[in-house]
Amino acid sequence: MKSSKYILFIALLGICLSCSLTKDLKDGQYAVYESEIEGIEKSDKEALYGLLEQEPNTRFLGTSPGVTIYRIGKNFYDSAKVVTNREEARAELSVIRLSLDTLPNNKKLRKRAEKLASRIESLNKKIEFGNALMRTGNPLVILDSAETETTVNNLKGYLANQGFFESSVEFEVETKNKKAYVSYLINEKSPYILDSIYTRSDNPGIINLLNSTTKSSLLKKGDNYNQDNITGERNRIEELLKNNGYYMFSKSYINYIAYKDTAAKTIKLEQVIQKPTFSDIHEVYTIDSITFTINPPTNEFADRRIRQKFRGINFSFFQDRYSANVLASRIFFRNGQAYSRTSAIETQRQLSNLDLFRFVNISFDTVGTSLTANIFTQPNQKYQLTNQVGMTITEQLPGPFFSTALRNRNFFRAGEILEFNFRAGLEGVASATGQGVYQSSELSAGVTLIFPRFLIPFAPNSLQKFGRYNPNTRVRLSYNYTNRPEYTRNSVNGLLSYTWATSNNRILYTLNAADLSYIRTPKIQQEFLTILTNLQDNGNNLIWSFLPSFISSLSGQTIINFNKYGNFNSNKASLLRLFAESGGTTLNFFETKSNSEPGIEFANFQWLKAQVDFRRYYPVNKKQTFAYRFNLGWASPYGVSAGILPYEKYFFAGGGTSIRAWQARRLGPGSSVPATGKGGEYDYTNEQPAEMILETMLEYRRNLFGYFDMALFIDAGNSWVIGYDAARPGADFRYDRFYKELAVGTGLGLRMDFEFLIIRLDLATKAIDPAKPMGERWVFDNVNFRRPFGVRGQTVLNFGIGYPF
């Protein structure tokens, strides 16, 4: 059973290697095997290659998996049948629509019409792009002289836009064995340089504004002429003027005139701000009045409007059930202020964030140079029920779950949201008592009240002061139940937290002002209790983590997102997460029993915890990227804890989002030798809680074809205990040896990226095992042709959803 997982993984990579790339080509047809651009010295190589009309198919071991999949799909594709099915669906839809004209409320007909419309859309897609297999793969790229000429023109146009006005582009085609090798020969010559930039306008206000922002200009004297910079500068000026009151201004009023000096290879650029057609000059517009209208859901409420004025804003509600104070805090322009497009966009975004309205539209009416701001909304549905059915992946096993949430909007008529949640699921977990992989069951239920403001005592002005930061206060009460063969654990949790973000959503802050839990473990399996007792006999009091306990903590988190990390189709981006926590702080002010006292039946805990998680995504080109992660965490018990943390506060290394060559929560700590089961030297039976973690991962990702991506990765890291642990010799962190205890795993990944869902398979092999004696930790030499996966358990297949980081 275990071997079949690895065989399946290799099969997915190998099924595409059975087809010749040039199979079934007609006389005179050639597969584009290579397309090279020669002569690039100063231009952007990646941008030029992106202009190729015929990019060769991705090849792997001499063939193209994408072409093979496309050909397999084509064998099952009957285009005539698809067209016939579409016409039949269209005919039936026409008949149903005629029937709906006389029976507009017939639900059965409406449902059938919706299904037919969806089917026609699917068939149109199939006619254009083929069946699912064909869309997953790629058709063979066959040499086309017309597209070669188009590529030449594309390259010429790009070079001219980059200032290489005198460049030339030619091409050569070499054919051999039904394969075409295309070379594009570029002679860039010298680029033209910007000698000067001059702005001409009859409007002194605009001239002064542009002069005050010259440092932000994308056009600099001495730079190469670049059409992209001109386009960017035109957009910058439009944004600048619209944010400074020039409501009617648009970039169409900005023209550029270039004067070329062919001898000196320079350009004098004139930036012309044209006059408007409706006035002598571009004028500054100011806000004269603001009207906020919440439209009724039906005409039934049209005569039940309630009007009021607050902070200069005219509110019109169809019922008196909204807080003008809350809504005004999300409006970022005021009467008498100059128009700002950024303020209007931010107002729309923040009002939408309240989740009270179906839509938010903002329009401006002009009278002379005055603006009347009109904000139109419509209430969102009062109650919303959301159900989800899905699965989580742990220990390579899918665990199904069901969750439901009932949301009540505007609960206290001041924008609050009351939400009830319930979740039930199964999860694959490796047993701590050597019972293998089983399904753990979990249940959770909770109620959350979200206030769209900071609930801060004695701070009445906080709503208006912090409105632009999307402030939220969450109060949550929940119950969690976990049933594992080793133990049954339940807890009651209470949480008071504050969240807010910067206006551009770049930084998100969370402050958990009170996080309270009462935890009980009413049932502990005898075998697992024996493990805990043996640890205690050796000086490790982990058993205290399973005593009844009341846990309180104060924590804060900051997430800084640089350039939209998470959108992996964008430019390079990074994410930094900082976390700090103080647990049991209030116990410092009370006389509390220490856990080390004999006969303790109720555990108390005090601890400090901090974590730094940095992730970076760096695209090399459209198909290749590097991704990197660094994670450092530290937790230290003190005071009455007597050296033990609550079990949920420990760090664990290993698993699909950690060091992937080790099973989840089974790596480390340090160089300690873990207990093993009957499955061999890597059949680790126990989870390994630790107080410190250090891990780093480097991953190279590349698109293979269609939805399929591959990855090469190397992971390094480990976890440690702070202080000596007699039950686990070598587990403690030491500066003079920790670098020798870094576990290293490497492997190959296959991902299926369907945009809405990413399915991930990572095959990871242990390369350096810190649990081995010094001099024997390099275990990668166990991998050879006779044993491609090393010894039993050395290679781990991780099955997951989404990227690992």
PDB file of C-alpha atoms in Angstrom, residues 596-805:
ATOM      1  CA  SER A 596       6.099  21.329  40.882  1.00  0.00           C
ATOM      2  CA  GLU A 597       4.311  21.009  44.221  1.00  0.00           C
ATOM      3  CA  PRO A 598       3.430  17.380  45.078  1.00  0.00           C
ATOM      4  CA  GLY A 599      -0.098  16.133  44.483  1.00  0.00           C
ATOM      5  CA  ILE A 600      -0.974  18.906  42.043  1.00  0.00           C
ATOM      6  CA  GLU A 601      -4.338  18.259  40.369  1.00  0.00           C
ATOM      7  CA  PHE A 602      -4.847  21.567  38.574  1.00  0.00           C
ATOM      8  CA  ALA A 603      -2.074  23.028  36.390  1.00  0.00           C
ATOM      9  CA  ASN A 604      -1.201  26.690  35.993  1.00  0.00           C
ATOM     10  CA  PHE A 605       1.031  28.078  33.292  1.00  0.00           C
ATOM     11  CA  GLN A 606       3.113  31.179  32.666  1.00  0.00           C
ATOM     12  CA  TRP A 607       5.131  31.636  29.515  1.00  0.00           C
ATOM     13  CA  LEU A 608       6.549  34.020  26.946  1.00  0.00           C
ATOM     14  CA  LYS A 609       6.466  33.227  23.253  1.00  0.00           C
ATOM     15  CA  ALA A 610       7.696  34.949  20.089  1.00  0.00           C
ATOM     16  CA  GLN A 611       7.839  34.014  16.423  1.00  0.00           C
ATOM     17  CA  VAL A 612       9.209  35.526  13.210  1.00  0.00           C
ATOM     18  CA  ASP A 613       7.991  34.090   9.900  1.00  0.00           C
ATOM     19  CA  PHE A 614       9.392  35.572   6.676  1.00  0.00           C
ATOM     20  CA  ARG A 615       8.400  34.435   3.179  1.00  0.00           C
ATOM     21  CA  ARG A 616       9.598  35.669  -0.190  1.00  0.00           C
ATOM     22  CA  TYR A 617       8.459  34.960  -3.718  1.00  0.00           C
ATOM     23  CA  TYR A 618      10.749  35.831  -6.630  1.00  0.00           C
ATOM     24  CA  PRO A 619       9.629  35.195 -10.226  1.00  0.00           C
ATOM     25  CA  VAL A 620      12.463  34.649 -12.705  1.00  0.00           C
ATOM     26  CA  ASN A 621      10.055  34.817 -15.647  1.00  0.00           C
ATOM     27  CA  LYS A 622       6.454  33.858 -16.396  1.00  0.00           C
ATOM     28  CA  LYS A 623       7.175  30.152 -15.974  1.00  0.00           C
ATOM     29  CA  GLN A 624       9.871  29.989 -13.321  1.00  0.00           C
ATOM     30  CA  THR A 625       9.928  31.251  -9.741  1.00  0.00           C
ATOM     31  CA  PHE A 626      11.901  30.861  -6.548  1.00  0.00           C
ATOM     32  CA  ALA A 627      10.187  30.863  -3.155  1.00  0.00           C
ATOM     33  CA  TYR A 628      11.874  31.050   0.223  1.00  0.00           C
ATOM     34  CA  ARG A 629      10.755  30.824   3.841  1.00  0.00           C
ATOM     35  CA  PHE A 630      12.477  31.432   7.164  1.00  0.00           C
ATOM     36  CA  ASN A 631      10.699  30.620  10.437  1.00  0.00           C
ATOM     37  CA  LEU A 632      12.092  31.158  13.932  1.00  0.00           C
ATOM     38  CA  GLY A 633      10.070  30.574  17.089  1.00  0.00           C
ATOM     39  CA  TRP A 634      10.863  30.608  20.784  1.00  0.00           C
ATOM     40  CA  ALA A 635       8.752  29.859  23.869  1.00  0.00           C
ATOM     41  CA  SER A 636       9.851  29.863  27.481  1.00  0.00           C
ATOM     42  CA  PRO A 637       7.835  28.753  30.518  1.00  0.00           C
ATOM     43  CA  TYR A 638       8.505  30.523  33.796  1.00  0.00           C
ATOM     44  CA  GLY A 639       7.135  30.936  37.272  1.00  0.00           C
ATOM     45  CA  VAL A 640       4.444  28.475  38.355  1.00  0.00           C
ATOM     46  CA  SER A 641       4.789  26.529  35.062  1.00  0.00           C
ATOM     47  CA  ALA A 642       7.871  24.821  36.515  1.00  0.00           C
ATOM     48  CA  GLY A 643       9.327  24.322  33.046  1.00  0.00           C
ATOM     49  CA  ILE A 644       6.231  23.060  31.194  1.00  0.00           C
ATOM     50  CA  LEU A 645       4.080  24.793  28.541  1.00  0.00           C
ATOM     51  CA  PRO A 646       0.440  24.151  27.693  1.00  0.00           C
ATOM     52  CA  TYR A 647       0.573  21.437  25.039  1.00  0.00           C
ATOM     53  CA  GLU A 648      -0.948  23.688  22.345  1.00  0.00           C
ATOM     54  CA  LYS A 649       1.818  26.273  22.875  1.00  0.00           C
ATOM     55  CA  TYR A 650       4.725  23.995  21.973  1.00  0.00           C
ATOM     56  CA  PHE A 651       6.423  24.088  18.580  1.00  0.00           C
ATOM     57  CA  PHE A 652       6.453  21.002  16.349  1.00  0.00           C
ATOM     58  CA  ALA A 653       8.698  20.400  13.329  1.00  0.00           C
ATOM     59  CA  GLY A 654       8.062  18.175  10.324  1.00  0.00           C
ATOM     60  CA  GLY A 655       5.135  17.799   7.950  1.00  0.00           C
ATOM     61  CA  GLY A 656       3.765  19.110   4.672  1.00  0.00           C
ATOM     62  CA  THR A 657       4.319  22.794   5.529  1.00  0.00           C
ATOM     63  CA  SER A 658       7.505  22.294   7.550  1.00  0.00           C
ATOM     64  CA  ILE A 659      10.483  19.981   6.960  1.00  0.00           C
ATOM     65  CA  ARG A 660       8.732  17.726   4.470  1.00  0.00           C
ATOM     66  CA  ALA A 661      11.039  14.716   4.668  1.00  0.00           C
ATOM     67  CA  TRP A 662       9.818  14.043   8.219  1.00  0.00           C
ATOM     68  CA  GLN A 663       6.323  13.081   9.287  1.00  0.00           C
ATOM     69  CA  ALA A 664       4.172  15.810  10.818  1.00  0.00           C
ATOM     70  CA  ARG A 665       5.309  16.828  14.339  1.00  0.00           C
ATOM     71  CA  ARG A 666       7.947  14.044  14.428  1.00  0.00           C
ATOM     72  CA  LEU A 667      11.256  15.869  13.835  1.00  0.00           C
ATOM     73  CA  GLY A 668      13.676  16.546  16.696  1.00  0.00           C
ATOM     74  CA  PRO A 669      14.149  17.908  19.155  1.00  0.00           C
ATOM     75  CA  GLY A 670      17.864  18.486  18.572  1.00  0.00           C
ATOM     76  CA  SER A 671      19.881  15.298  18.160  1.00  0.00           C
ATOM     77  CA  SER A 672      17.703  13.219  20.502  1.00  0.00           C
ATOM     78  CA  VAL A 673      16.883   9.746  19.268  1.00  0.00           C
ATOM     79  CA  PRO A 674      13.094   9.312  19.013  1.00  0.00           C
ATOM     80  CA  ALA A 675      11.245   6.122  19.908  1.00  0.00           C
ATOM     81  CA  THR A 676      10.387   3.986  16.882  1.00  0.00           C
ATOM     82  CA  GLY A 677       7.752   1.380  16.126  1.00  0.00           C
ATOM     83  CA  LYS A 678       7.713  -1.825  14.143  1.00  0.00           C
ATOM     84  CA  GLY A 679       7.959  -0.013  10.799  1.00  0.00           C
ATOM     85  CA  GLY A 680      11.719   0.487  10.972  1.00  0.00           C
ATOM     86  CA  GLU A 681      14.175   3.190  12.037  1.00  0.00           C
ATOM     87  CA  TYR A 682      11.991   6.007  10.677  1.00  0.00           C
ATOM     88  CA  ASP A 683       8.697   4.809  12.133  1.00  0.00           C
ATOM     89  CA  TYR A 684       8.585   7.557  14.784  1.00  0.00           C
ATOM     90  CA  THR A 685       5.753   6.890  17.225  1.00  0.00           C
ATOM     91  CA  ASN A 686       5.678  10.052  19.339  1.00  0.00           C
ATOM     92  CA  GLU A 687       5.031  13.705  18.654  1.00  0.00           C
ATOM     93  CA  GLN A 688       8.037  15.817  19.643  1.00  0.00           C
ATOM     94  CA  PRO A 689       7.027  19.034  21.448  1.00  0.00           C
ATOM     95  CA  ALA A 690       9.774  21.646  21.682  1.00  0.00           C
ATOM     96  CA  GLU A 691      10.305  25.187  22.908  1.00  0.00           C
ATOM     97  CA  MET A 692      12.282  26.500  19.955  1.00  0.00           C
ATOM     98  CA  ILE A 693      12.045  26.001  16.210  1.00  0.00           C
ATOM     99  CA  LEU A 694      14.277  27.073  13.348  1.00  0.00           C
ATOM    100  CA  GLU A 695      13.418  26.134   9.793  1.00  0.00           C
ATOM    101  CA  THR A 696      14.088  27.396   6.300  1.00  0.00           C
ATOM    102  CA  MET A 697      12.851  26.223   2.909  1.00  0.00           C
ATOM    103  CA  LEU A 698      13.951  27.032  -0.624  1.00  0.00           C
ATOM    104  CA  GLU A 699      11.770  26.006  -3.559  1.00  0.00           C
ATOM    105  CA  TYR A 700      12.148  26.294  -7.324  1.00  0.00           C
ATOM    106  CA  ARG A 701       8.804  26.215  -9.140  1.00  0.00           C
ATOM    107  CA  ARG A 702       8.258  25.815 -12.866  1.00  0.00           C
ATOM    108  CA  ASN A 703       5.220  25.433 -15.037  1.00  0.00           C
ATOM    109  CA  LEU A 704       5.416  22.211 -17.041  1.00  0.00           C
ATOM    110  CA  PHE A 705       2.298  22.479 -19.186  1.00  0.00           C
ATOM    111  CA  GLY A 706      -1.305  23.494 -18.742  1.00  0.00           C
ATOM    112  CA  TYR A 707      -2.354  23.075 -15.116  1.00  0.00           C
ATOM    113  CA  PHE A 708       0.756  21.109 -14.142  1.00  0.00           C
ATOM    114  CA  ASP A 709       3.709  22.633 -12.273  1.00  0.00           C
ATOM    115  CA  MET A 710       6.787  21.020 -10.828  1.00  0.00           C
ATOM    116  CA  ALA A 711       8.979  22.002  -7.911  1.00  0.00           C
ATOM    117  CA  LEU A 712      12.456  21.203  -6.625  1.00  0.00           C
ATOM    118  CA  PHE A 713      12.970  21.982  -2.955  1.00  0.00           C
ATOM    119  CA  ILE A 714      15.359  21.714  -0.056  1.00  0.00           C
ATOM    120  CA  ASP A 715      14.240  22.112   3.568  1.00  0.00           C
ATOM    121  CA  ALA A 716      16.473  22.542   6.612  1.00  0.00           C
ATOM    122  CA  GLY A 717      15.695  23.004  10.278  1.00  0.00           C
ATOM    123  CA  ASN A 718      14.914  21.424  13.624  1.00  0.00           C
ATOM    124  CA  SER A 719      13.316  22.057  17.000  1.00  0.00           C
ATOM    125  CA  TRP A 720      14.969  22.189  20.424  1.00  0.00           C
ATOM    126  CA  VAL A 721      14.246  22.293  24.128  1.00  0.00           C
ATOM    127  CA  ILE A 722      15.454  25.247  26.184  1.00  0.00           C
ATOM    128  CA  GLY A 723      17.428  23.653  28.998  1.00  0.00           C
ATOM    129  CA  TYR A 724      18.483  20.062  29.571  1.00  0.00           C
ATOM    130  CA  ASP A 725      15.867  17.290  29.165  1.00  0.00           C
ATOM    131  CA  ALA A 726      17.045  14.061  30.806  1.00  0.00           C
ATOM    132  CA  ALA A 727      14.294  12.098  29.034  1.00  0.00           C
ATOM    133  CA  ARG A 728      15.594  13.195  25.629  1.00  0.00           C
ATOM    134  CA  PRO A 729      19.411  13.551  25.674  1.00  0.00           C
ATOM    135  CA  GLY A 730      20.639  15.928  22.958  1.00  0.00           C
ATOM    136  CA  ALA A 731      17.290  17.756  22.768  1.00  0.00           C
ATOM    137  CA  ASP A 732      18.566  21.002  24.317  1.00  0.00           C
ATOM    138  CA  PHE A 733      19.660  23.994  22.256  1.00  0.00           C
ATOM    139  CA  ARG A 734      23.376  24.722  22.354  1.00  0.00           C
ATOM    140  CA  TYR A 735      25.124  27.477  20.400  1.00  0.00           C
ATOM    141  CA  ASP A 736      28.201  25.321  19.850  1.00  0.00           C
ATOM    142  CA  ARG A 737      26.315  22.481  18.171  1.00  0.00           C
ATOM    143  CA  PHE A 738      22.822  23.527  16.957  1.00  0.00           C
ATOM    144  CA  TYR A 739      24.097  24.045  13.397  1.00  0.00           C
ATOM    145  CA  LYS A 740      25.247  20.410  13.405  1.00  0.00           C
ATOM    146  CA  GLU A 741      21.709  19.335  14.324  1.00  0.00           C
ATOM    147  CA  LEU A 742      19.906  20.882  11.378  1.00  0.00           C
ATOM    148  CA  ALA A 743      17.893  18.242   9.558  1.00  0.00           C
ATOM    149  CA  VAL A 744      17.972  18.530   5.770  1.00  0.00           C
ATOM    150  CA  GLY A 745      15.449  17.080   3.344  1.00  0.00           C
ATOM    151  CA  THR A 746      15.158  17.485  -0.381  1.00  0.00           C
ATOM    152  CA  GLY A 747      12.720  16.411  -3.010  1.00  0.00           C
ATOM    153  CA  LEU A 748      10.562  16.854  -6.051  1.00  0.00           C
ATOM    154  CA  GLY A 749       7.029  18.204  -6.177  1.00  0.00           C
ATOM    155  CA  LEU A 750       4.148  18.013  -8.627  1.00  0.00           C
ATOM    156  CA  ARG A 751       1.326  20.573  -8.418  1.00  0.00           C
ATOM    157  CA  MET A 752      -1.953  20.878 -10.257  1.00  0.00           C
ATOM    158  CA  ASP A 753      -2.885  24.559 -10.315  1.00  0.00           C
ATOM    159  CA  PHE A 754      -6.555  25.027 -11.209  1.00  0.00           C
ATOM    160  CA  GLU A 755      -6.474  28.698 -10.038  1.00  0.00           C
ATOM    161  CA  PHE A 756      -9.330  28.127  -7.576  1.00  0.00           C
ATOM    162  CA  LEU A 757      -7.595  25.033  -6.135  1.00  0.00           C
ATOM    163  CA  ILE A 758      -3.981  23.839  -5.944  1.00  0.00           C
ATOM    164  CA  ILE A 759      -3.371  20.135  -5.347  1.00  0.00           C
ATOM    165  CA  ARG A 760       0.161  19.427  -4.167  1.00  0.00           C
ATOM    166  CA  LEU A 761       2.271  16.251  -4.146  1.00  0.00           C
ATOM    167  CA  ASP A 762       5.732  16.561  -2.575  1.00  0.00           C
ATOM    168  CA  LEU A 763       8.108  13.582  -2.535  1.00  0.00           C
ATOM    169  CA  ALA A 764      10.759  14.401   0.098  1.00  0.00           C
ATOM    170  CA  THR A 765      13.827  12.374   1.117  1.00  0.00           C
ATOM    171  CA  LYS A 766      15.903  12.733   4.270  1.00  0.00           C
ATOM    172  CA  ALA A 767      19.436  13.859   3.409  1.00  0.00           C
ATOM    173  CA  ILE A 768      20.855  14.766   6.845  1.00  0.00           C
ATOM    174  CA  ASP A 769      19.355  13.104   9.927  1.00  0.00           C
ATOM    175  CA  PRO A 770      20.424  14.742  13.234  1.00  0.00           C
ATOM    176  CA  ALA A 771      19.129  11.737  15.210  1.00  0.00           C
ATOM    177  CA  LYS A 772      22.068   9.689  13.868  1.00  0.00           C
ATOM    178  CA  PRO A 773      25.469   9.683  15.610  1.00  0.00           C
ATOM    179  CA  MET A 774      28.029  12.259  14.470  1.00  0.00           C
ATOM    180  CA  GLY A 775      29.723  11.087  11.280  1.00  0.00           C
ATOM    181  CA  GLU A 776      26.665   9.047  10.228  1.00  0.00           C
ATOM    182  CA  ARG A 777      24.136  11.849   9.729  1.00  0.00           C
ATOM    183  CA  TRP A 778      24.526  12.007   5.953  1.00  0.00           C
ATOM    184  CA  VAL A 779      21.887   9.439   4.915  1.00  0.00           C
ATOM    185  CA  PHE A 780      21.261  10.520   1.341  1.00  0.00           C
ATOM    186  CA  ASP A 781      23.718   7.874   0.118  1.00  0.00           C
ATOM    187  CA  ASN A 782      21.046   5.302   1.014  1.00  0.00           C
ATOM    188  CA  VAL A 783      19.317   6.426  -2.196  1.00  0.00           C
ATOM    189  CA  ASN A 784      20.526   4.515  -5.242  1.00  0.00           C
ATOM    190  CA  PHE A 785      19.168   2.688  -8.286  1.00  0.00           C
ATOM    191  CA  ARG A 786      18.407  -0.396  -6.244  1.00  0.00           C
ATOM    192  CA  ARG A 787      16.667   1.645  -3.542  1.00  0.00           C
ATOM    193  CA  PRO A 788      15.416   4.855  -5.212  1.00  0.00           C
ATOM    194  CA  PHE A 789      13.592   5.879  -2.019  1.00  0.00           C
ATOM    195  CA  GLY A 790      16.348   4.905   0.414  1.00  0.00           C
ATOM    196  CA  VAL A 791      15.636   2.743   3.429  1.00  0.00           C
ATOM    197  CA  ARG A 792      12.082   2.207   4.605  1.00  0.00           C
ATOM    198  CA  GLY A 793      10.520   5.472   5.786  1.00  0.00           C
ATOM    199  CA  GLN A 794      13.359   7.666   4.509  1.00  0.00           C
ATOM    200  CA  THR A 795      11.171   9.123   1.753  1.00  0.00           C
ATOM    201  CA  VAL A 796       7.836  10.725   2.583  1.00  0.00           C
ATOM    202  CA  LEU A 797       5.040  11.603   0.170  1.00  0.00           C
ATOM    203  CA  ASN A 798       3.143  14.717   1.253  1.00  0.00           C
ATOM    204  CA  PHE A 799      -0.297  15.318  -0.196  1.00  0.00           C
ATOM    205  CA  GLY A 800      -1.677  18.780   0.443  1.00  0.00           C
ATOM    206  CA  ILE A 801      -3.918  21.607  -0.703  1.00  0.00           C
ATOM    207  CA  GLY A 802      -2.278  24.911  -1.607  1.00  0.00           C
ATOM    208  CA  TYR A 803       1.366  25.916  -1.620  1.00  0.00           C
ATOM    209  CA  PRO A 804       3.473  24.963   1.432  1.00  0.00           C
ATOM    210  CA  PHE A 805       4.299  28.669   1.926  1.00  0.00           C
TER     211      PHE A 805
END
